[in-house]
Amino acid sequence: MNSPQIPLLTPALTTRLPAVGTTVFTRMSALAVQHGAVNLGQGFPDFACEPKLVDLVTEAMKAGFNQYPLLAGAPVLRQAIVDKIAAIYGHQYDVNSEITVTSGATQALTTAILCCVHPDEEVIVIEPAYDSYLPAIELAGGVPVLVQMEVGADGYSVPWDKLAQAVTPKTRLIVINTPHNPTGSVLRAADMQALADIVRGTNILILSDEVYEHMVYDGERHESMSRYPELAARSFVVSSFGKTYHVTGWKVGYVAAPAPLMVEFRKVHQYNVFTTNTPMQHGIASYMADPKPYLELPAFYQRKRDLFRDGLKGSRFELLPADGTYFQCVRYDAISSQSEAEFAEWLTSEIKVAAIPVSAFYQQSKESGIVRFCFAKKDETLALALERLARV
C-alpha cells in the first residue's frame, strides 16, 4: 500500500532585517542594463587596476601562499599598513595587536558594530549614510539614533550641536564617515575638534569609515581619526584596498584600533570570516612597498572630478561641492519636480545615464532634489554620459 504523499513544506522564518529589501543599487543597475544606460550609479571603477598588482598576486599564488593566513592577517601586510599609517598620519599602531585585515570594509564595519554594541545600546549615525550601517546595528540589537546632515550652498555639513544633543547615557558608538559617501563632503580639523569635545569624558566609541581616505582634493588633507590621539584611543578606523587600488571585487580591507578594542573585534572576526584571501594579502603587501599609487590617487581622481564637473557646468544641473570620494552630487530643481527616485529612473530610462537618489541613503526617505553620480569611470565613459546629460 502506498503511503499518502505529504506536501513539502518550508518552515516560516521570522526575518532579522524586516526593513531590508532589494537595494537601490541593484534596482538602478538592472534598469541601466535594461535601457542601455551609462551606469554612473554604483560606486566602482570601469577601468582595470595596475597590471603589476595582478602580477604580484599571481606570484604570491605561485610561491605557495594559498593556505589560511593568521586570523589577524598576513604579518607582512599588517606591517605595511602600520608603516603607511605612521608615515601619513603620525600614529604608531602595534602590528601584532592593533591591526586586522578584513574581507572588505563592509565586513570590518559590521564586525566592529557587532563586537561593541549590545542590545538597547544607542548608535549615532549621520545621514545620509552608507547602507550597511543600520542593518548591522539592528543585527546587534542596537538602537540607531539618526542625525541628519545639513545641506546649503556650500554643500553638506554635520550639525555638531544636534549630534551633541543626541548623546544619552545609552550612547555606545558614533559612526563617522569621511570622505563621505554619498555626499562627497569631507570633515576638517574643526570637525575633529567638535567630535573630540563631544566624546571627551565619556565611554563612547567611534567607528570611522575612511575607505575613501586617498580621495581628498584641492590640496586638502584627509582628517583620519588616527591623526588625533584623543580620538584614536577610542576608534575603530576602517579602510579599503579595493577602493584605493581599483579592485573593489577583491574585498580586502582592514581595521586599526587600540589593543583592548581589537581583542573584542577579533573575537567576532574569528567566527564570521576567520581570515581573508591569502595571496591577495601578500600581493598587496608587495605593492605597498611603493607609496606612489596611493599618494598620487588624489590627483588621478581630481582630474576625473574636474572633467565631469566641467562637462556639467553648462547644464541645468546645480553642482554641489565634491571635496572627496569619487561621487558628485547635483541638484535637479531646474529640471524636474519629481521625487529623487522618480528622477533617477527617468534619467536612466530616457536620458540613458544611471544615477542614485540620495534619498535612498536615509532610513526614512528624505527628499532634497539631489542625485549622486560616480565619476570613477574611463574618460570615454564620462564623455558619453556628459553628452547625454547636456541634453537634459
Short mmCIF file of C-alpha atoms in Angstrom, two decimals:
data_model
loop_
_atom_site.label_atom_id
_atom_site.label_comp_id
_atom_site.label_asym_id
_atom_site.label_seq_id
_atom_site.Cartn_x
_atom_site.Cartn_y
_atom_site.Cartn_z
CA MET A 1 0.00 0.00 0.00
CA ASN A 2 1.41 3.36 -0.99
CA SER A 3 1.87 5.94 1.75
CA PRO A 4 -0.02 9.20 1.25
CA GLN A 5 2.08 11.97 -0.25
CA ILE A 6 2.87 14.62 2.35
CA PRO A 7 3.23 18.10 0.82
CA LEU A 8 6.71 19.52 1.10
CA LEU A 9 6.76 22.47 3.43
CA THR A 10 9.44 25.08 4.08
CA PRO A 11 9.06 26.36 7.65
CA ALA A 12 8.31 30.04 8.07
CA LEU A 13 11.22 32.24 9.08
CA THR A 14 10.94 35.49 11.00
CA THR A 15 13.29 37.95 9.36
CA ARG A 16 16.08 39.57 11.35
CA LEU A 17 16.01 42.52 8.93
CA PRO A 18 12.38 43.32 8.15
CA ALA A 19 13.18 46.70 6.55
CA VAL A 20 15.72 45.30 4.10
CA GLY A 21 14.68 44.51 0.54
CA THR A 22 16.26 44.84 -2.87
CA THR A 23 18.77 47.69 -2.69
CA VAL A 24 18.54 50.81 -4.81
CA PHE A 25 21.94 49.91 -6.30
CA THR A 26 20.62 46.59 -7.57
CA ARG A 27 17.46 48.18 -8.97
CA MET A 28 19.25 51.04 -10.72
CA SER A 29 21.94 48.78 -12.17
CA ALA A 30 19.27 46.43 -13.53
CA LEU A 31 17.43 49.42 -15.01
CA ALA A 32 20.68 50.65 -16.57
CA VAL A 33 21.22 47.29 -18.26
CA GLN A 34 17.61 47.19 -19.44
CA HIS A 35 17.86 50.61 -21.12
CA GLY A 36 21.48 50.52 -22.23
CA ALA A 37 22.32 53.42 -19.92
CA VAL A 38 25.76 54.61 -18.85
CA ASN A 39 25.91 53.39 -15.27
CA LEU A 40 27.15 56.21 -13.04
CA GLY A 41 25.14 54.78 -10.16
CA GLN A 42 27.14 52.09 -8.37
CA GLY A 43 30.46 53.18 -6.92
CA PHE A 44 33.12 51.14 -8.65
CA PRO A 45 35.58 51.82 -11.48
CA ASP A 46 35.04 50.56 -15.02
CA PHE A 47 38.81 50.50 -15.61
CA ALA A 48 41.44 47.97 -14.61
CA CYS A 49 43.92 48.13 -11.78
CA GLU A 50 47.63 48.42 -12.49
CA PRO A 51 48.82 45.12 -14.07
CA LYS A 52 51.72 44.97 -11.62
CA LEU A 53 49.30 44.38 -8.76
CA VAL A 54 47.76 41.38 -10.53
CA ASP A 55 51.25 40.07 -11.27
CA LEU A 56 52.23 40.32 -7.61
CA VAL A 57 49.14 38.38 -6.52
CA THR A 58 49.87 35.75 -9.19
CA GLU A 59 53.45 35.50 -7.93
CA ALA A 60 52.15 35.03 -4.39
CA MET A 61 49.94 32.16 -5.55
CA LYS A 62 52.84 30.52 -7.38
CA ALA A 63 55.03 30.98 -4.31
CA GLY A 64 52.61 28.85 -2.30
CA PHE A 65 50.69 31.48 -0.32
CA ASN A 66 47.42 29.61 -0.73
CA GLN A 67 46.54 28.35 2.75
CA TYR A 68 44.98 30.12 5.72
CA PRO A 69 46.97 33.09 6.98
CA LEU A 70 46.85 34.16 10.61
CA LEU A 71 43.45 35.29 11.87
CA ALA A 72 44.64 38.91 12.04
CA GLY A 73 46.09 38.81 8.53
CA ALA A 74 49.47 38.17 6.95
CA PRO A 75 52.16 39.82 9.11
CA VAL A 76 53.83 41.37 6.06
CA LEU A 77 50.61 43.20 5.13
CA ARG A 78 49.90 44.30 8.68
CA GLN A 79 53.40 45.76 8.83
CA ALA A 80 52.83 47.63 5.57
CA ILE A 81 49.60 49.06 6.98
CA VAL A 82 51.33 50.15 10.19
CA ASP A 83 54.10 51.84 8.22
CA LYS A 84 51.65 53.66 5.95
CA ILE A 85 49.54 55.00 8.82
CA ALA A 86 52.63 56.14 10.69
CA ALA A 87 54.04 57.89 7.61
CA ILE A 88 50.83 59.69 6.66
CA TYR A 89 49.02 60.28 9.95
CA GLY A 90 51.80 60.07 12.53
CA HIS A 91 50.16 57.37 14.66
CA GLN A 92 52.05 54.21 15.55
CA TYR A 93 49.81 51.15 15.80
CA ASP A 94 51.17 47.84 17.11
CA VAL A 95 51.49 45.39 14.23
CA ASN A 96 50.53 42.38 16.33
CA SER A 97 47.69 43.66 18.49
CA GLU A 98 46.14 46.65 16.72
CA ILE A 99 45.73 45.80 13.00
CA THR A 100 43.37 43.21 11.48
CA VAL A 101 42.98 42.51 7.76
CA THR A 102 39.33 42.02 6.79
CA SER A 103 37.27 40.68 3.91
CA GLY A 104 36.40 44.13 2.70
CA ALA A 105 35.46 47.28 4.57
CA THR A 106 31.80 46.32 5.00
CA GLN A 107 32.83 43.21 6.93
CA ALA A 108 35.08 45.38 9.08
CA LEU A 109 32.27 47.83 9.78
CA THR A 110 29.77 45.10 10.63
CA THR A 111 32.25 43.25 12.84
CA ALA A 112 33.11 46.44 14.73
CA ILE A 113 29.43 47.10 15.41
CA LEU A 114 28.73 43.52 16.47
CA CYS A 115 31.70 43.41 18.85
CA CYS A 116 30.85 46.52 20.83
CA VAL A 117 27.10 47.23 20.57
CA HIS A 118 24.82 45.34 22.98
CA PRO A 119 21.01 45.16 22.88
CA ASP A 120 19.31 48.50 23.52
CA GLU A 121 22.55 50.49 23.36
CA GLU A 122 22.39 53.52 21.08
CA VAL A 123 24.48 54.19 17.99
CA ILE A 124 24.55 57.67 16.46
CA VAL A 125 24.51 57.57 12.66
CA ILE A 126 24.87 60.65 10.48
CA GLU A 127 22.51 60.67 7.50
CA PRO A 128 22.65 60.31 4.57
CA ALA A 129 24.58 57.15 5.39
CA TYR A 130 26.17 54.16 3.68
CA ASP A 131 23.54 51.45 3.60
CA SER A 132 25.29 48.77 5.69
CA TYR A 133 25.37 50.72 8.96
CA LEU A 134 21.73 50.42 10.03
CA PRO A 135 21.27 46.69 9.29
CA ALA A 136 24.44 45.90 11.27
CA ILE A 137 23.17 47.92 14.23
CA GLU A 138 19.83 46.10 14.02
CA LEU A 139 21.56 42.70 13.97
CA ALA A 140 23.48 43.71 17.10
CA GLY A 141 20.23 44.67 18.83
CA GLY A 142 21.32 48.29 19.00
CA VAL A 143 19.17 51.38 18.56
CA PRO A 144 20.15 53.76 15.75
CA VAL A 145 19.91 57.44 16.61
CA LEU A 146 19.86 59.45 13.39
CA VAL A 147 21.31 62.92 12.96
CA GLN A 148 20.83 64.47 9.53
CA MET A 149 23.49 66.49 7.76
CA GLU A 150 22.56 69.99 6.69
CA VAL A 151 22.87 71.00 3.05
CA GLY A 152 23.21 74.52 1.71
CA ALA A 153 25.08 76.48 -0.93
CA ASP A 154 28.37 75.22 0.49
CA GLY A 155 27.25 71.60 0.37
CA TYR A 156 26.72 69.14 3.21
CA SER A 157 27.91 69.63 6.78
CA VAL A 158 27.49 67.88 10.13
CA PRO A 159 25.45 69.86 12.71
CA TRP A 160 27.63 69.06 15.69
CA ASP A 161 25.30 70.85 18.10
CA LYS A 162 22.47 68.49 17.12
CA LEU A 163 24.78 65.49 17.35
CA ALA A 164 25.80 66.53 20.86
CA GLN A 165 22.13 66.76 21.81
CA ALA A 166 21.60 63.20 20.52
CA VAL A 167 24.08 61.78 23.05
CA THR A 168 22.47 60.00 26.02
CA PRO A 169 23.75 57.69 28.78
CA LYS A 170 22.91 54.82 26.40
CA THR A 171 25.15 56.05 23.58
CA ARG A 172 27.75 53.36 22.87
CA LEU A 173 29.06 54.31 19.41
CA ILE A 174 29.20 57.18 16.91
CA VAL A 175 29.64 56.23 13.26
CA ILE A 176 31.73 58.71 11.26
CA ASN A 177 32.35 58.58 7.50
CA THR A 178 34.95 60.83 5.90
CA PRO A 179 35.36 61.35 2.98
CA HIS A 180 31.62 60.91 2.92
CA ASN A 181 29.51 58.62 0.79
CA PRO A 182 27.18 59.71 -0.78
CA THR A 183 27.72 63.46 -0.44
CA GLY A 184 31.41 63.81 -1.37
CA SER A 185 31.98 66.06 1.65
CA VAL A 186 34.99 65.79 3.96
CA LEU A 187 35.48 66.52 7.64
CA ARG A 188 38.10 69.10 8.56
CA ALA A 189 40.16 69.86 11.65
CA ALA A 190 37.34 71.90 13.20
CA ASP A 191 35.01 68.92 12.83
CA MET A 192 37.52 66.68 14.59
CA GLN A 193 37.71 69.16 17.44
CA ALA A 194 33.91 69.26 17.70
CA LEU A 195 33.78 65.46 17.82
CA ALA A 196 36.52 65.32 20.45
CA ASP A 197 34.60 67.81 22.59
CA ILE A 198 31.50 65.59 22.43
CA VAL A 199 33.15 62.30 23.41
CA ARG A 200 35.65 63.62 25.94
CA GLY A 201 34.98 62.22 29.42
CA THR A 202 32.56 59.55 28.11
CA ASN A 203 32.80 55.85 27.28
CA ILE A 204 31.56 56.45 23.73
CA LEU A 205 33.42 54.62 20.96
CA ILE A 206 33.91 55.80 17.37
CA LEU A 207 33.62 53.76 14.21
CA SER A 208 35.39 55.73 11.48
CA ASP A 209 34.68 54.66 7.90
CA GLU A 210 37.65 56.04 5.95
CA VAL A 211 37.55 53.91 2.81
CA TYR A 212 37.99 56.97 0.56
CA GLU A 213 40.94 58.28 2.58
CA HIS A 214 43.12 58.78 -0.51
CA MET A 215 40.48 60.71 -2.44
CA VAL A 216 40.60 64.23 -0.99
CA TYR A 217 41.05 67.11 -3.41
CA ASP A 218 42.20 70.70 -3.90
CA GLY A 219 45.19 70.35 -1.60
CA GLU A 220 43.11 69.44 1.46
CA ARG A 221 44.22 66.60 3.72
CA HIS A 222 42.26 63.63 4.98
CA GLU A 223 41.45 64.06 8.67
CA SER A 224 41.81 60.49 9.89
CA MET A 225 40.93 59.62 13.46
CA SER A 226 44.49 58.28 13.54
CA ARG A 227 45.83 61.85 13.39
CA TYR A 228 44.27 62.68 16.74
CA PRO A 229 45.49 60.62 19.73
CA GLU A 230 42.45 61.53 21.81
CA LEU A 231 40.14 60.15 19.09
CA ALA A 232 42.37 57.26 18.02
CA ALA A 233 42.25 55.95 21.60
CA ARG A 234 38.52 55.17 21.22
CA SER A 235 38.24 54.48 17.46
CA PHE A 236 37.94 51.61 15.05
CA VAL A 237 39.45 53.04 11.83
CA VAL A 238 38.37 51.21 8.66
CA SER A 239 39.88 51.43 5.18
CA SER A 240 39.69 49.55 1.87
CA PHE A 241 42.33 48.34 -0.55
CA GLY A 242 39.52 47.78 -3.02
CA LYS A 243 38.79 51.50 -3.20
CA THR A 244 42.44 52.58 -3.14
CA TYR A 245 43.76 50.19 -5.77
CA HIS A 246 40.70 49.91 -8.09
CA VAL A 247 39.97 46.30 -7.10
CA THR A 248 36.61 46.51 -5.34
CA GLY A 249 35.84 42.88 -6.22
CA TRP A 250 38.80 41.60 -4.22
CA LYS A 251 37.09 42.60 -0.97
CA VAL A 252 40.20 43.24 1.12
CA GLY A 253 40.22 45.92 3.80
CA TYR A 254 41.49 46.47 7.30
CA VAL A 255 40.71 47.94 10.68
CA ALA A 256 43.09 49.70 13.06
CA ALA A 257 42.15 50.07 16.71
CA PRO A 258 43.68 50.16 20.20
CA ALA A 259 44.56 46.70 21.52
CA PRO A 260 41.66 46.43 24.04
CA LEU A 261 39.16 47.14 21.26
CA MET A 262 40.93 44.85 18.82
CA VAL A 263 40.71 41.92 21.24
CA GLU A 264 36.92 42.10 21.03
CA PHE A 265 36.93 42.80 17.30
CA ARG A 266 38.96 39.65 16.62
CA LYS A 267 36.59 37.51 18.69
CA VAL A 268 33.77 38.32 16.25
CA HIS A 269 36.04 38.36 13.20
CA GLN A 270 37.20 34.83 14.02
CA TYR A 271 33.68 33.46 13.80
CA ASN A 272 32.22 35.41 10.88
CA VAL A 273 35.03 35.11 8.32
CA PHE A 274 38.05 33.90 10.34
CA THR A 275 40.52 35.35 7.86
CA THR A 276 40.97 36.88 4.39
CA ASN A 277 42.29 35.80 0.98
CA THR A 278 45.96 34.89 1.43
CA PRO A 279 47.65 35.54 -1.96
CA MET A 280 45.93 38.90 -2.30
CA GLN A 281 47.25 39.93 1.10
CA HIS A 282 50.82 39.09 0.05
CA GLY A 283 50.40 40.73 -3.36
CA ILE A 284 49.03 43.92 -1.83
CA ALA A 285 51.82 43.98 0.77
CA SER A 286 54.44 43.83 -2.00
CA TYR A 287 52.61 46.52 -3.98
CA MET A 288 52.55 48.82 -0.94
CA ALA A 289 56.35 48.97 -0.96
CA ASP A 290 55.85 51.80 -3.46
CA PRO A 291 53.65 54.54 -1.95
CA LYS A 292 53.15 56.33 -5.27
CA PRO A 293 49.85 54.61 -6.20
CA TYR A 294 48.03 55.94 -3.13
CA LEU A 295 49.94 59.21 -2.89
CA GLU A 296 49.06 60.04 -6.49
CA LEU A 297 45.45 58.91 -6.22
CA PRO A 298 44.05 62.35 -5.26
CA ALA A 299 45.43 63.90 -8.47
CA PHE A 300 44.17 60.94 -10.52
CA TYR A 301 40.59 61.30 -9.30
CA GLN A 302 40.62 65.10 -9.09
CA ARG A 303 41.24 65.19 -12.84
CA LYS A 304 38.21 62.95 -13.39
CA ARG A 305 36.15 65.03 -10.98
CA ASP A 306 37.08 68.23 -12.81
CA LEU A 307 36.36 66.64 -16.18
CA PHE A 308 32.91 65.66 -15.00
CA ARG A 309 32.17 69.00 -13.32
CA ASP A 310 33.36 70.99 -16.34
CA GLY A 311 31.08 68.91 -18.54
CA LEU A 312 28.06 69.77 -16.40
CA LYS A 313 28.75 73.50 -15.98
CA GLY A 314 26.64 74.46 -18.97
CA SER A 315 23.78 72.18 -17.98
CA ARG A 316 20.73 72.76 -15.79
CA PHE A 317 22.20 70.61 -13.04
CA GLU A 318 23.47 72.51 -9.98
CA LEU A 319 26.81 71.12 -8.83
CA LEU A 320 27.35 70.64 -5.11
CA PRO A 321 30.91 70.66 -3.74
CA ALA A 322 32.79 67.38 -4.25
CA ASP A 323 35.77 67.60 -1.90
CA GLY A 324 36.36 63.87 -1.60
CA THR A 325 35.33 60.33 -2.70
CA TYR A 326 34.55 59.65 -6.35
CA PHE A 327 30.97 60.89 -6.14
CA GLN A 328 29.38 64.08 -7.43
CA CYS A 329 26.01 65.20 -6.07
CA VAL A 330 23.80 67.53 -8.11
CA ARG A 331 20.53 69.36 -7.60
CA TYR A 332 17.98 68.99 -10.37
CA ASP A 333 15.37 71.57 -9.22
CA ALA A 334 15.67 73.48 -12.51
CA ILE A 335 14.86 70.32 -14.47
CA SER A 336 12.10 68.47 -12.64
CA SER A 337 9.86 68.39 -9.59
CA GLN A 338 9.89 64.59 -9.49
CA SER A 339 10.98 62.72 -6.40
CA GLU A 340 14.62 61.68 -6.38
CA ALA A 341 13.78 58.05 -7.12
CA GLU A 342 11.46 59.02 -9.98
CA PHE A 343 14.02 61.41 -11.44
CA ALA A 344 16.82 58.82 -11.23
CA GLU A 345 14.61 56.29 -13.01
CA TRP A 346 13.71 58.87 -15.68
CA LEU A 347 17.38 59.74 -16.19
CA THR A 348 18.17 56.06 -16.62
CA SER A 349 15.34 55.12 -18.95
CA GLU A 350 15.04 58.30 -21.03
CA ILE A 351 18.43 60.03 -20.92
CA LYS A 352 20.26 56.71 -20.52
CA VAL A 353 22.52 57.76 -17.66
CA ALA A 354 22.03 55.99 -14.33
CA ALA A 355 22.32 57.88 -11.04
CA ILE A 356 21.42 57.11 -7.43
CA PRO A 357 18.83 59.12 -5.46
CA VAL A 358 20.37 60.47 -2.27
CA SER A 359 17.04 59.83 -0.54
CA ALA A 360 17.98 56.12 -0.61
CA PHE A 361 20.68 56.83 2.00
CA TYR A 362 18.15 57.81 4.70
CA GLN A 363 16.21 55.44 6.95
CA GLN A 364 13.07 57.42 6.19
CA SER A 365 13.34 58.69 2.62
CA LYS A 366 14.18 62.41 2.65
CA GLU A 367 13.59 64.46 -0.48
CA SER A 368 16.23 67.10 -1.22
CA GLY A 369 16.09 67.18 -5.03
CA ILE A 370 19.60 65.67 -5.23
CA VAL A 371 21.05 62.65 -7.05
CA ARG A 372 24.54 61.17 -6.98
CA PHE A 373 26.81 60.32 -9.90
CA CYS A 374 30.01 58.23 -9.74
CA PHE A 375 32.94 59.59 -11.76
CA ALA A 376 35.29 56.62 -11.18
CA LYS A 377 34.98 55.77 -14.86
CA LYS A 378 37.04 55.81 -18.04
CA ASP A 379 37.22 59.21 -19.71
CA GLU A 380 35.24 57.89 -22.67
CA THR A 381 32.51 56.64 -20.30
CA LEU A 382 32.29 60.07 -18.69
CA ALA A 383 32.30 61.80 -22.09
CA LEU A 384 29.36 59.69 -23.27
CA ALA A 385 27.43 60.36 -20.06
CA LEU A 386 28.13 64.11 -20.28
CA GLU A 387 26.99 64.23 -23.88
CA ARG A 388 23.65 62.72 -22.84
CA LEU A 389 23.28 64.83 -19.70
CA ALA A 390 23.89 68.02 -21.69
CA ARG A 391 20.61 67.36 -23.47
CA VAL A 392 18.58 67.43 -20.23
#
